[in-house]
Amino acid sequence: MSCGEPHETDCSEVLDHLYEFLDREMPEGDCTKFEVHFEECSPCLEKYGLEQAVKKLVKRCCGQDEVPTDLRSKVMGRIDLIRAGEAVPEQDITVSGGPDATIAGTDQAATARE
C-alpha cells in the first residue's frame, strides 16, 4: 500500500514494521520517523489506527490467557519467515491442547503475537 506521495520514510517500510512500532520494539529515532510519516500519510495512519484497535481488542478479550510456549515459538518462527520474505507453509500451527490451541493462517498468527 502506498498513498502515491513521496515521504522521507516509505509507506512500505512503515507497514512492514508497524507492529514493532505499536509494541515500541524499535529505536526512538525510528519511532519518531514513523510518527512524522503518520502525520503526512492518511492511508498509513488509518492502517495504524486499525491495527492499534485490533491489538487493544485482543488484549482486552485474551489478555489474561497464558500462551503455551511451543505455540509462541511456532508463531514467532512464522512471523520471522514472513519478515524475511520466505515462503510460509500452508499448514495450520497446532499445539496440544485441543482446537482452541490452533491458529490457522498467517493473519491470525500475527495477531496471536499480541
GROMACS .gro file of N, CA, C and O in nm:
model
  456
    1MET      N    1   0.084  -0.117   0.000
    1MET     CA    2   0.000   0.000   0.000
    1MET      C    3   0.089   0.123   0.000
    1MET      O    4   0.190   0.129   0.067
    2SER      N    5   0.049   0.219  -0.077
    2SER     CA    6   0.120   0.346  -0.080
    2SER      C    7   0.019   0.452  -0.117
    2SER      O    8  -0.073   0.429  -0.195
    3CYS      N    9   0.036   0.569  -0.061
    3CYS     CA   10  -0.057   0.678  -0.090
    3CYS      C   11  -0.020   0.747  -0.220
    3CYS      O   12  -0.095   0.831  -0.270
    4GLY      N   13   0.094   0.713  -0.278
    4GLY     CA   14   0.137   0.774  -0.402
    4GLY      C   15   0.216   0.902  -0.383
    4GLY      O   16   0.268   0.959  -0.478
    5GLU      N   17   0.226   0.950  -0.263
    5GLU     CA   18   0.300   1.072  -0.233
    5GLU      C   19   0.440   1.034  -0.184
    5GLU      O   20   0.457   0.934  -0.116
    6PRO      N   21   0.540   1.117  -0.217
    6PRO     CA   22   0.675   1.088  -0.165
    6PRO      C   23   0.685   1.125  -0.016
    6PRO      O   24   0.631   1.226   0.027
    7HIS      N   25   0.750   1.039   0.059
    7HIS     CA   26   0.772   1.062   0.202
    7HIS      C   27   0.917   1.031   0.233
    7HIS      O   28   0.980   0.950   0.165
    8GLU      N   29   0.968   1.091   0.338
    8GLU     CA   30   1.105   1.060   0.381
    8GLU      C   31   1.116   0.912   0.416
    8GLU      O   32   1.213   0.845   0.385
    9THR      N   33   1.014   0.859   0.483
    9THR     CA   34   1.007   0.717   0.516
    9THR      C   35   0.898   0.656   0.429
    9THR      O   36   0.783   0.699   0.435
   10ASP      N   37   0.934   0.558   0.349
   10ASP     CA   38   0.842   0.498   0.254
   10ASP      C   39   0.728   0.424   0.325
   10ASP      O   40   0.749   0.364   0.431
   11CYS      N   41   0.610   0.428   0.264
   11CYS     CA   42   0.493   0.360   0.321
   11CYS      C   43   0.521   0.211   0.345
   11CYS      O   44   0.481   0.157   0.449
   12SER      N   45   0.588   0.146   0.252
   12SER     CA   46   0.614   0.003   0.267
   12SER      C   47   0.699  -0.025   0.391
   12SER      O   48   0.678  -0.125   0.461
   13GLU      N   49   0.795   0.060   0.419
   13GLU     CA   50   0.878   0.043   0.539
   13GLU      C   51   0.794   0.058   0.665
   13GLU      O   52   0.806  -0.020   0.760
   14VAL      N   53   0.707   0.157   0.665
   14VAL     CA   54   0.621   0.181   0.782
   14VAL      C   55   0.530   0.059   0.805
   14VAL      O   56   0.519   0.010   0.917
   15LEU      N   57   0.469   0.010   0.699
   15LEU     CA   58   0.376  -0.102   0.714
   15LEU      C   59   0.448  -0.232   0.747
   15LEU      O   60   0.395  -0.315   0.820
   16ASP      N   61   0.571  -0.249   0.696
   16ASP     CA   62   0.648  -0.370   0.728
   16ASP      C   63   0.687  -0.375   0.876
   16ASP      O   64   0.710  -0.483   0.930
   17HIS      N   65   0.698  -0.260   0.939
   17HIS     CA   66   0.744  -0.255   1.078
   17HIS      C   67   0.637  -0.197   1.171
   17HIS      O   68   0.669  -0.150   1.280
   18LEU      N   69   0.512  -0.205   1.129
   18LEU     CA   70   0.404  -0.145   1.207
   18LEU      C   71   0.391  -0.204   1.347
   18LEU      O   72   0.375  -0.132   1.445
   19TYR      N   73   0.401  -0.337   1.358
   19TYR     CA   74   0.386  -0.398   1.490
   19TYR      C   75   0.504  -0.369   1.580
   19TYR      O   76   0.488  -0.356   1.702
   20GLU      N   77   0.621  -0.353   1.523
   20GLU     CA   78   0.736  -0.311   1.604
   20GLU      C   79   0.710  -0.171   1.661
   20GLU      O   80   0.744  -0.143   1.776
   21PHE      N   81   0.650  -0.086   1.579
   21PHE     CA   82   0.616   0.049   1.626
   21PHE      C   83   0.508   0.042   1.734
   21PHE      O   84   0.521   0.104   1.840
   22LEU      N   85   0.403  -0.034   1.708
   22LEU     CA   86   0.294  -0.047   1.806
   22LEU      C   87   0.344  -0.101   1.939
   22LEU      O   88   0.298  -0.058   2.045
   23ASP      N   89   0.438  -0.194   1.933
   23ASP     CA   90   0.489  -0.258   2.054
   23ASP      C   91   0.608  -0.183   2.114
   23ASP      O   92   0.664  -0.226   2.214
   24ARG      N   93   0.647  -0.072   2.051
   24ARG     CA   94   0.763   0.008   2.094
   24ARG      C   95   0.886  -0.079   2.105
   24ARG      O   96   0.962  -0.074   2.200
   25GLU      N   97   0.906  -0.162   2.001
   25GLU     CA   98   1.022  -0.251   1.994
   25GLU      C   99   1.124  -0.201   1.893
   25GLU      O  100   1.198  -0.280   1.835
   26MET      N  101   1.128  -0.070   1.870
   26MET     CA  102   1.224  -0.012   1.777
   26MET      C  103   1.289   0.108   1.843
   26MET      O  104   1.236   0.162   1.939
   27PRO      N  105   1.404   0.148   1.791
   27PRO     CA  106   1.473   0.264   1.849
   27PRO      C  107   1.385   0.390   1.842
   27PRO      O  108   1.302   0.405   1.752
   28GLU      N  109   1.405   0.478   1.939
   28GLU     CA  110   1.325   0.600   1.948
   28GLU      C  111   1.330   0.683   1.820
   28GLU      O  112   1.231   0.741   1.778
   29GLY      N  113   1.446   0.689   1.757
   29GLY     CA  114   1.460   0.765   1.633
   29GLY      C  115   1.369   0.712   1.523
   29GLY      O  116   1.310   0.789   1.446
   30ASP      N  117   1.357   0.579   1.515
   30ASP     CA  118   1.268   0.519   1.416
   30ASP      C  119   1.122   0.547   1.451
   30ASP      O  120   1.041   0.572   1.362
   31CYS      N  121   1.090   0.544   1.579
   31CYS     CA  122   0.953   0.577   1.622
   31CYS      C  123   0.918   0.719   1.579
   31CYS      O  124   0.808   0.744   1.529
   32THR      N  125   1.011   0.810   1.595
   32THR     CA  126   0.988   0.949   1.556
   32THR      C  127   0.964   0.959   1.405
   32THR      O  128   0.873   1.030   1.361
   33LYS      N  129   1.044   0.886   1.324
   33LYS     CA  130   1.024   0.884   1.179
   33LYS      C  131   0.884   0.836   1.144
   33LYS      O  132   0.818   0.891   1.057
   34PHE      N  133   0.838   0.733   1.213
   34PHE     CA  134   0.706   0.677   1.185
   34PHE      C  135   0.597   0.778   1.225
   34PHE      O  136   0.498   0.793   1.153
   35GLU      N  137   0.613   0.844   1.338
   35GLU     CA  138   0.514   0.943   1.381
   35GLU      C  139   0.503   1.056   1.279
   35GLU      O  140   0.392   1.101   1.247
   36VAL      N  141   0.616   1.100   1.225
   36VAL     CA  142   0.615   1.204   1.121
   36VAL      C  143   0.542   1.151   0.998
   36VAL      O  144   0.460   1.221   0.937
   37HIS      N  145   0.569   1.027   0.962
   37HIS     CA  146   0.503   0.967   0.846
   37HIS      C  147   0.352   0.964   0.865
   37HIS      O  148   0.276   0.998   0.773
   38PHE      N  149   0.306   0.924   0.983
   38PHE     CA  150   0.162   0.918   1.009
   38PHE      C  151   0.097   1.055   0.999
   38PHE      O  152  -0.019   1.067   0.958
   39GLU      N  153   0.169   1.160   1.035
   39GLU     CA  154   0.116   1.296   1.023
   39GLU      C  155   0.096   1.334   0.876
   39GLU      O  156   0.008   1.413   0.843
   40GLU      N  157   0.179   1.278   0.788
   40GLU     CA  158   0.176   1.313   0.646
   40GLU      C  159   0.089   1.219   0.563
   40GLU      O  160   0.045   1.257   0.454
   41CYS      N  161   0.066   1.098   0.607
   41CYS     CA  162   0.007   0.993   0.523
   41CYS      C  163  -0.119   0.935   0.587
   41CYS      O  164  -0.111   0.852   0.677
   42SER      N  165  -0.233   0.978   0.539
   42SER     CA  166  -0.358   0.931   0.598
   42SER      C  167  -0.385   0.781   0.576
   42SER      O  168  -0.439   0.716   0.667
   43PRO      N  169  -0.348   0.719   0.461
   43PRO     CA  170  -0.370   0.574   0.450
   43PRO      C  171  -0.291   0.494   0.554
   43PRO      O  172  -0.344   0.399   0.611
   44CYS      N  173  -0.167   0.532   0.578
   44CYS     CA  174  -0.087   0.462   0.678
   44CYS      C  175  -0.140   0.490   0.819
   44CYS      O  176  -0.142   0.401   0.904
   45LEU      N  177  -0.185   0.612   0.843
   45LEU     CA  178  -0.243   0.646   0.973
   45LEU      C  179  -0.369   0.562   0.997
   45LEU      O  180  -0.391   0.512   1.108
   46GLU      N  181  -0.448   0.544   0.893
   46GLU     CA  182  -0.569   0.462   0.905
   46GLU      C  183  -0.534   0.317   0.937
   46GLU      O  184  -0.594   0.255   1.025
   47LYS      N  185  -0.434   0.263   0.868
   47LYS     CA  186  -0.389   0.126   0.894
   47LYS      C  187  -0.334   0.113   1.036
   47LYS      O  188  -0.363   0.017   1.107
   48TYR      N  189  -0.258   0.211   1.079
   48TYR     CA  190  -0.206   0.214   1.216
   48TYR      C  191  -0.321   0.211   1.317
   48TYR      O  192  -0.319   0.134   1.412
   49GLY      N  193  -0.421   0.296   1.294
   49GLY     CA  194  -0.535   0.301   1.385
   49GLY      C  195  -0.610   0.170   1.391
   49GLY      O  196  -0.652   0.126   1.499
   50LEU      N  197  -0.627   0.106   1.277
   50LEU     CA  198  -0.695  -0.023   1.272
   50LEU      C  199  -0.617  -0.128   1.349
   50LEU      O  200  -0.673  -0.201   1.432
   51GLU      N  201  -0.487  -0.137   1.323
   51GLU     CA  202  -0.405  -0.236   1.392
   51GLU      C  203  -0.398  -0.210   1.543
   51GLU      O  204  -0.398  -0.302   1.623
   52GLN      N  205  -0.396  -0.083   1.580
   52GLN     CA  206  -0.395  -0.047   1.722
   52GLN      C  207  -0.526  -0.091   1.788
   52GLN      O  208  -0.525  -0.145   1.899
   53ALA      N  209  -0.638  -0.071   1.719
   53ALA     CA  210  -0.768  -0.112   1.773
   53ALA      C  211  -0.777  -0.264   1.787
   53ALA      O  212  -0.827  -0.315   1.888
   54VAL      N  213  -0.726  -0.337   1.687
   54VAL     CA  214  -0.727  -0.484   1.693
   54VAL      C  215  -0.642  -0.531   1.811
   54VAL      O  216  -0.682  -0.619   1.887
   55LYS      N  217  -0.527  -0.470   1.826
   55LYS     CA  218  -0.438  -0.508   1.936
   55LYS      C  219  -0.505  -0.485   2.072
   55LYS      O  220  -0.499  -0.570   2.161
   56LYS      N  221  -0.573  -0.373   2.088
   56LYS     CA  222  -0.643  -0.345   2.213
   56LYS      C  223  -0.756  -0.444   2.237
   56LYS      O  224  -0.778  -0.490   2.349
   57LEU      N  225  -0.829  -0.479   2.130
   57LEU     CA  226  -0.938  -0.575   2.142
   57LEU      C  227  -0.886  -0.712   2.184
   57LEU      O  228  -0.941  -0.775   2.273
   58VAL      N  229  -0.779  -0.756   2.119
   58VAL     CA  230  -0.720  -0.886   2.154
   58VAL      C  231  -0.672  -0.884   2.299
   58VAL      O  232  -0.696  -0.979   2.374
   59LYS      N  233  -0.610  -0.777   2.340
   59LYS     CA  234  -0.561  -0.768   2.478
   59LYS      C  235  -0.677  -0.772   2.577
   59LYS      O  236  -0.671  -0.840   2.679
   60ARG      N  237  -0.784  -0.700   2.545
   60ARG     CA  238  -0.899  -0.696   2.635
   60ARG      C  239  -0.967  -0.833   2.644
   60ARG      O  240  -1.006  -0.878   2.751
   61CYS      N  241  -0.979  -0.902   2.530
   61CYS     CA  242  -1.050  -1.029   2.526
   61CYS      C  243  -0.964  -1.148   2.567
   61CYS      O  244  -1.016  -1.246   2.618
   62CYS      N  245  -0.835  -1.140   2.541
   62CYS     CA  246  -0.749  -1.256   2.561
   62CYS      C  247  -0.628  -1.227   2.649
   62CYS      O  248  -0.539  -1.310   2.660
   63GLY      N  249  -0.622  -1.110   2.706
   63GLY     CA  250  -0.504  -1.067   2.780
   63GLY      C  251  -0.472  -1.151   2.902
   63GLY      O  252  -0.358  -1.153   2.947
   64GLN      N  253  -0.571  -1.222   2.955
   64GLN     CA  254  -0.546  -1.300   3.076
   64GLN      C  255  -0.501  -1.442   3.045
   64GLN      O  256  -0.458  -1.513   3.133
   65ASP      N  257  -0.514  -1.484   2.920
   65ASP     CA  258  -0.478  -1.620   2.882
   65ASP      C  259  -0.327  -1.636   2.872
   65ASP      O  260  -0.259  -1.551   2.814
   66GLU      N  261  -0.276  -1.745   2.924
   66GLU     CA  262  -0.134  -1.777   2.913
   66GLU      C  263  -0.111  -1.849   2.781
   66GLU      O  264  -0.179  -1.945   2.749
   67VAL      N  265  -0.017  -1.801   2.703
   67VAL     CA  266   0.014  -1.861   2.572
   67VAL      C  267   0.112  -1.975   2.593
   67VAL      O  268   0.218  -1.954   2.654
   68PRO      N  269   0.079  -2.095   2.542
   68PRO     CA  270   0.174  -2.207   2.555
   68PRO      C  271   0.306  -2.173   2.485
   68PRO      O  272   0.308  -2.114   2.378
   69THR      N  273   0.416  -2.212   2.548
   69THR     CA  274   0.550  -2.179   2.497
   69THR      C  275   0.572  -2.232   2.356
   69THR      O  276   0.626  -2.161   2.271
   70ASP      N  277   0.529  -2.355   2.329
   70ASP     CA  278   0.552  -2.411   2.196
   70ASP      C  279   0.470  -2.339   2.089
   70ASP      O  280   0.517  -2.318   1.977
   71LEU      N  281   0.350  -2.294   2.122
   71LEU     CA  282   0.269  -2.218   2.027
   71LEU      C  283   0.336  -2.084   1.998
   71LEU      O  284   0.349  -2.044   1.882
   72ARG      N  285   0.382  -2.017   2.102
   72ARG     CA  286   0.451  -1.889   2.082
   72ARG      C  287   0.573  -1.906   1.992
   72ARG      O  288   0.595  -1.826   1.901
   73SER      N  289   0.650  -2.011   2.013
   73SER     CA  290   0.770  -2.036   1.932
   73SER      C  291   0.733  -2.058   1.786
   73SER      O  292   0.797  -2.005   1.696
   74LYS      N  293   0.628  -2.136   1.762
   74LYS     CA  294   0.585  -2.162   1.624
   74LYS      C  295   0.535  -2.035   1.557
   74LYS      O  296   0.566  -2.009   1.441
   75VAL      N  297   0.456  -1.957   1.628
   75VAL     CA  298   0.403  -1.832   1.571
   75VAL      C  299   0.517  -1.735   1.542
   75VAL      O  300   0.523  -1.675   1.435
   76MET      N  301   0.610  -1.720   1.636
   76MET     CA  302   0.721  -1.629   1.615
   76MET      C  303   0.809  -1.676   1.498
   76MET      O  304   0.859  -1.595   1.421
   77GLY      N  305   0.825  -1.807   1.483
   77GLY     CA  306   0.900  -1.860   1.371
   77GLY      C  307   0.834  -1.825   1.238
   77GLY      O  308   0.900  -1.787   1.141
   78ARG      N  309   0.703  -1.833   1.235
   78ARG     CA  310   0.629  -1.798   1.114
   78ARG      C  311   0.640  -1.649   1.085
   78ARG      O  312   0.656  -1.608   0.971
   79ILE      N  313   0.632  -1.568   1.186
   79ILE     CA  314   0.647  -1.423   1.168
   79ILE      C  315   0.786  -1.392   1.113
   79ILE      O  316   0.800  -1.309   1.023
   80ASP      N  317   0.888  -1.459   1.166
   80ASP     CA  318   1.025  -1.438   1.115
   80ASP      C  319   1.035  -1.476   0.968
   80ASP      O  320   1.102  -1.407   0.891
   81LEU      N  321   0.970  -1.586   0.927
   81LEU     CA  322   0.971  -1.625   0.787
   81LEU      C  323   0.905  -1.518   0.699
   81LEU      O  324   0.957  -1.483   0.593
   82ILE      N  325   0.794  -1.466   0.746
   82ILE     CA  326   0.722  -1.363   0.669
   82ILE      C  327   0.808  -1.238   0.657
   82ILE      O  328   0.820  -1.181   0.549
   83ARG      N  329   0.868  -1.196   0.766
   83ARG     CA  330   0.953  -1.076   0.762
   83ARG      C  331   1.072  -1.095   0.669
   83ARG      O  332   1.118  -1.001   0.607
   84ALA      N  333   1.124  -1.218   0.661
   84ALA     CA  334   1.239  -1.246   0.575
   84ALA      C  335   1.197  -1.264   0.429
   84ALA      O  336   1.282  -1.280   0.342
   85GLY      N  337   1.066  -1.265   0.404
   85GLY     CA  338   1.017  -1.280   0.268
   85GLY      C  339   1.021  -1.423   0.218
   85GLY      O  340   1.013  -1.447   0.099
   86GLU      N  341   1.032  -1.518   0.309
   86GLU     CA  342   1.037  -1.658   0.270
   86GLU      C  343   0.897  -1.716   0.260
   86GLU      O  344   0.802  -1.662   0.316
   87ALA      N  345   0.885  -1.826   0.188
   87ALA     CA  346   0.756  -1.893   0.174
   87ALA      C  347   0.713  -1.947   0.310
   87ALA      O  348   0.794  -2.000   0.387
   88VAL      N  349   0.585  -1.933   0.338
   88VAL     CA  350   0.530  -1.980   0.464
   88VAL      C  351   0.447  -2.105   0.437
   88VAL      O  352   0.363  -2.105   0.347
   89PRO      N  353   0.469  -2.213   0.510
   89PRO     CA  354   0.391  -2.335   0.491
   89PRO      C  355   0.242  -2.308   0.507
   89PRO      O  356   0.202  -2.225   0.589
   90GLU      N  357   0.161  -2.377   0.428
   90GLU     CA  358   0.017  -2.357   0.432
   90GLU      C  359  -0.050  -2.429   0.549
   90GLU      O  360  -0.163  -2.400   0.583
   91GLN      N  361   0.019  -2.523   0.611
   91GLN     CA  362  -0.044  -2.599   0.719
   91GLN      C  363  -0.073  -2.510   0.840
   91GLN      O  364  -0.013  -2.406   0.858
   92ASP      N  365  -0.166  -2.557   0.922
   92ASP     CA  366  -0.201  -2.485   1.044
   92ASP      C  367  -0.090  -2.499   1.146
   92ASP      O  368  -0.015  -2.596   1.145
   93ILE      N  369  -0.083  -2.403   1.237
   93ILE     CA  370   0.005  -2.414   1.352
   93ILE      C  371  -0.080  -2.474   1.462
   93ILE      O  372  -0.181  -2.416   1.501
   94THR      N  373  -0.041  -2.589   1.511
   94THR     CA  374  -0.120  -2.653   1.616
   94THR      C  375  -0.029  -2.693   1.731
   94THR      O  376   0.089  -2.719   1.713
   95VAL      N  377  -0.087  -2.694   1.848
   95VAL     CA  378  -0.019  -2.744   1.966
   95VAL      C  379  -0.116  -2.833   2.040
   95VAL      O  380  -0.236  -2.827   2.017
   96SER      N  381  -0.064  -2.915   2.129
   96SER     CA  382  -0.153  -2.997   2.208
   96SER      C  383  -0.240  -2.908   2.294
   96SER      O  384  -0.201  -2.801   2.336
   97GLY      N  385  -0.360  -2.950   2.315
   97GLY     CA  386  -0.449  -2.869   2.396
   97GLY      C  387  -0.584  -2.848   2.330
   97GLY      O  388  -0.665  -2.772   2.377
   98GLY      N  389  -0.608  -2.917   2.219
   98GLY     CA  390  -0.738  -2.911   2.156
   98GLY      C  391  -0.752  -2.800   2.054
   98GLY      O  392  -0.657  -2.730   2.022
   99PRO      N  393  -0.873  -2.786   2.003
   99PRO     CA  394  -0.897  -2.693   1.893
   99PRO      C  395  -0.874  -2.547   1.930
   99PRO      O  396  -0.845  -2.467   1.844
  100ASP      N  397  -0.886  -2.511   2.055
  100ASP     CA  398  -0.863  -2.372   2.095
  100ASP      C  399  -0.717  -2.333   2.085
  100ASP      O  400  -0.683  -2.216   2.086
  101ALA      N  401  -0.630  -2.430   2.073
  101ALA     CA  402  -0.486  -2.403   2.064
  101ALA      C  403  -0.437  -2.400   1.920
  101ALA      O  404  -0.320  -2.400   1.895
  102THR      N  405  -0.528  -2.399   1.823
  102THR     CA  406  -0.492  -2.399   1.682
  102THR      C  407  -0.502  -2.259   1.625
  102THR      O  408  -0.599  -2.189   1.648
  103ILE      N  409  -0.401  -2.222   1.551
  103ILE     CA  410  -0.405  -2.095   1.479
  103ILE      C  411  -0.386  -2.129   1.333
  103ILE      O  412  -0.283  -2.181   1.295
  104ALA      N  413  -0.484  -2.098   1.253
  104ALA     CA  414  -0.477  -2.127   1.110
  104ALA      C  415  -0.453  -1.998   1.035
  104ALA      O  416  -0.527  -1.903   1.051
  105GLY      N  417  -0.350  -1.995   0.954
  105GLY     CA  418  -0.328  -1.879   0.868
  105GLY      C  419  -0.235  -1.777   0.926
  105GLY      O  420  -0.217  -1.764   1.046
  106THR      N  421  -0.177  -1.702   0.838
  106THR     CA  422  -0.075  -1.606   0.873
  106THR      C  423  -0.130  -1.486   0.949
  106THR      O  424  -0.073  -1.440   1.045
  107ASP      N  425  -0.246  -1.433   0.907
  107ASP     CA  426  -0.301  -1.315   0.972
  107ASP      C  427  -0.332  -1.343   1.119
  107ASP      O  428  -0.304  -1.262   1.206
  108GLN      N  429  -0.389  -1.459   1.146
  108GLN     CA  430  -0.419  -1.492   1.285
  108GLN      C  431  -0.292  -1.518   1.362
  108GLN      O  432  -0.283  -1.488   1.480
  109ALA      N  433  -0.190  -1.571   1.296
  109ALA     CA  434  -0.064  -1.597   1.364
  109ALA      C  435  -0.003  -1.466   1.410
  109ALA      O  436   0.049  -1.457   1.520
  110ALA      N  437  -0.009  -1.365   1.326
  110ALA     CA  438   0.045  -1.236   1.365
  110ALA      C  439  -0.033  -1.176   1.480
  110ALA      O  440   0.022  -1.116   1.571
  111THR      N  441  -0.165  -1.196   1.479
  111THR     CA  442  -0.249  -1.145   1.587
  111THR      C  443  -0.218  -1.215   1.718
  111THR      O  444  -0.217  -1.153   1.823
  112ALA      N  445  -0.186  -1.346   1.712
  112ALA     CA  446  -0.156  -1.420   1.834
  112ALA      C  447  -0.033  -1.367   1.903
  112ALA      O  448  -0.016  -1.381   2.023
  113ARG      N  449   0.056  -1.302   1.827
  113ARG     CA  450   0.178  -1.245   1.884
  113ARG      C  451   0.146  -1.141   1.989
  113ARG      O  452   0.218  -1.119   2.084
  114GLU      N  453   0.038  -1.074   1.968
  114GLU     CA  454  -0.001  -0.966   2.059
  114GLU      C  455  -0.042  -1.028   2.188
  114GLU      O  456  -0.065  -0.992   2.287
   0.00000   0.00000   0.00000
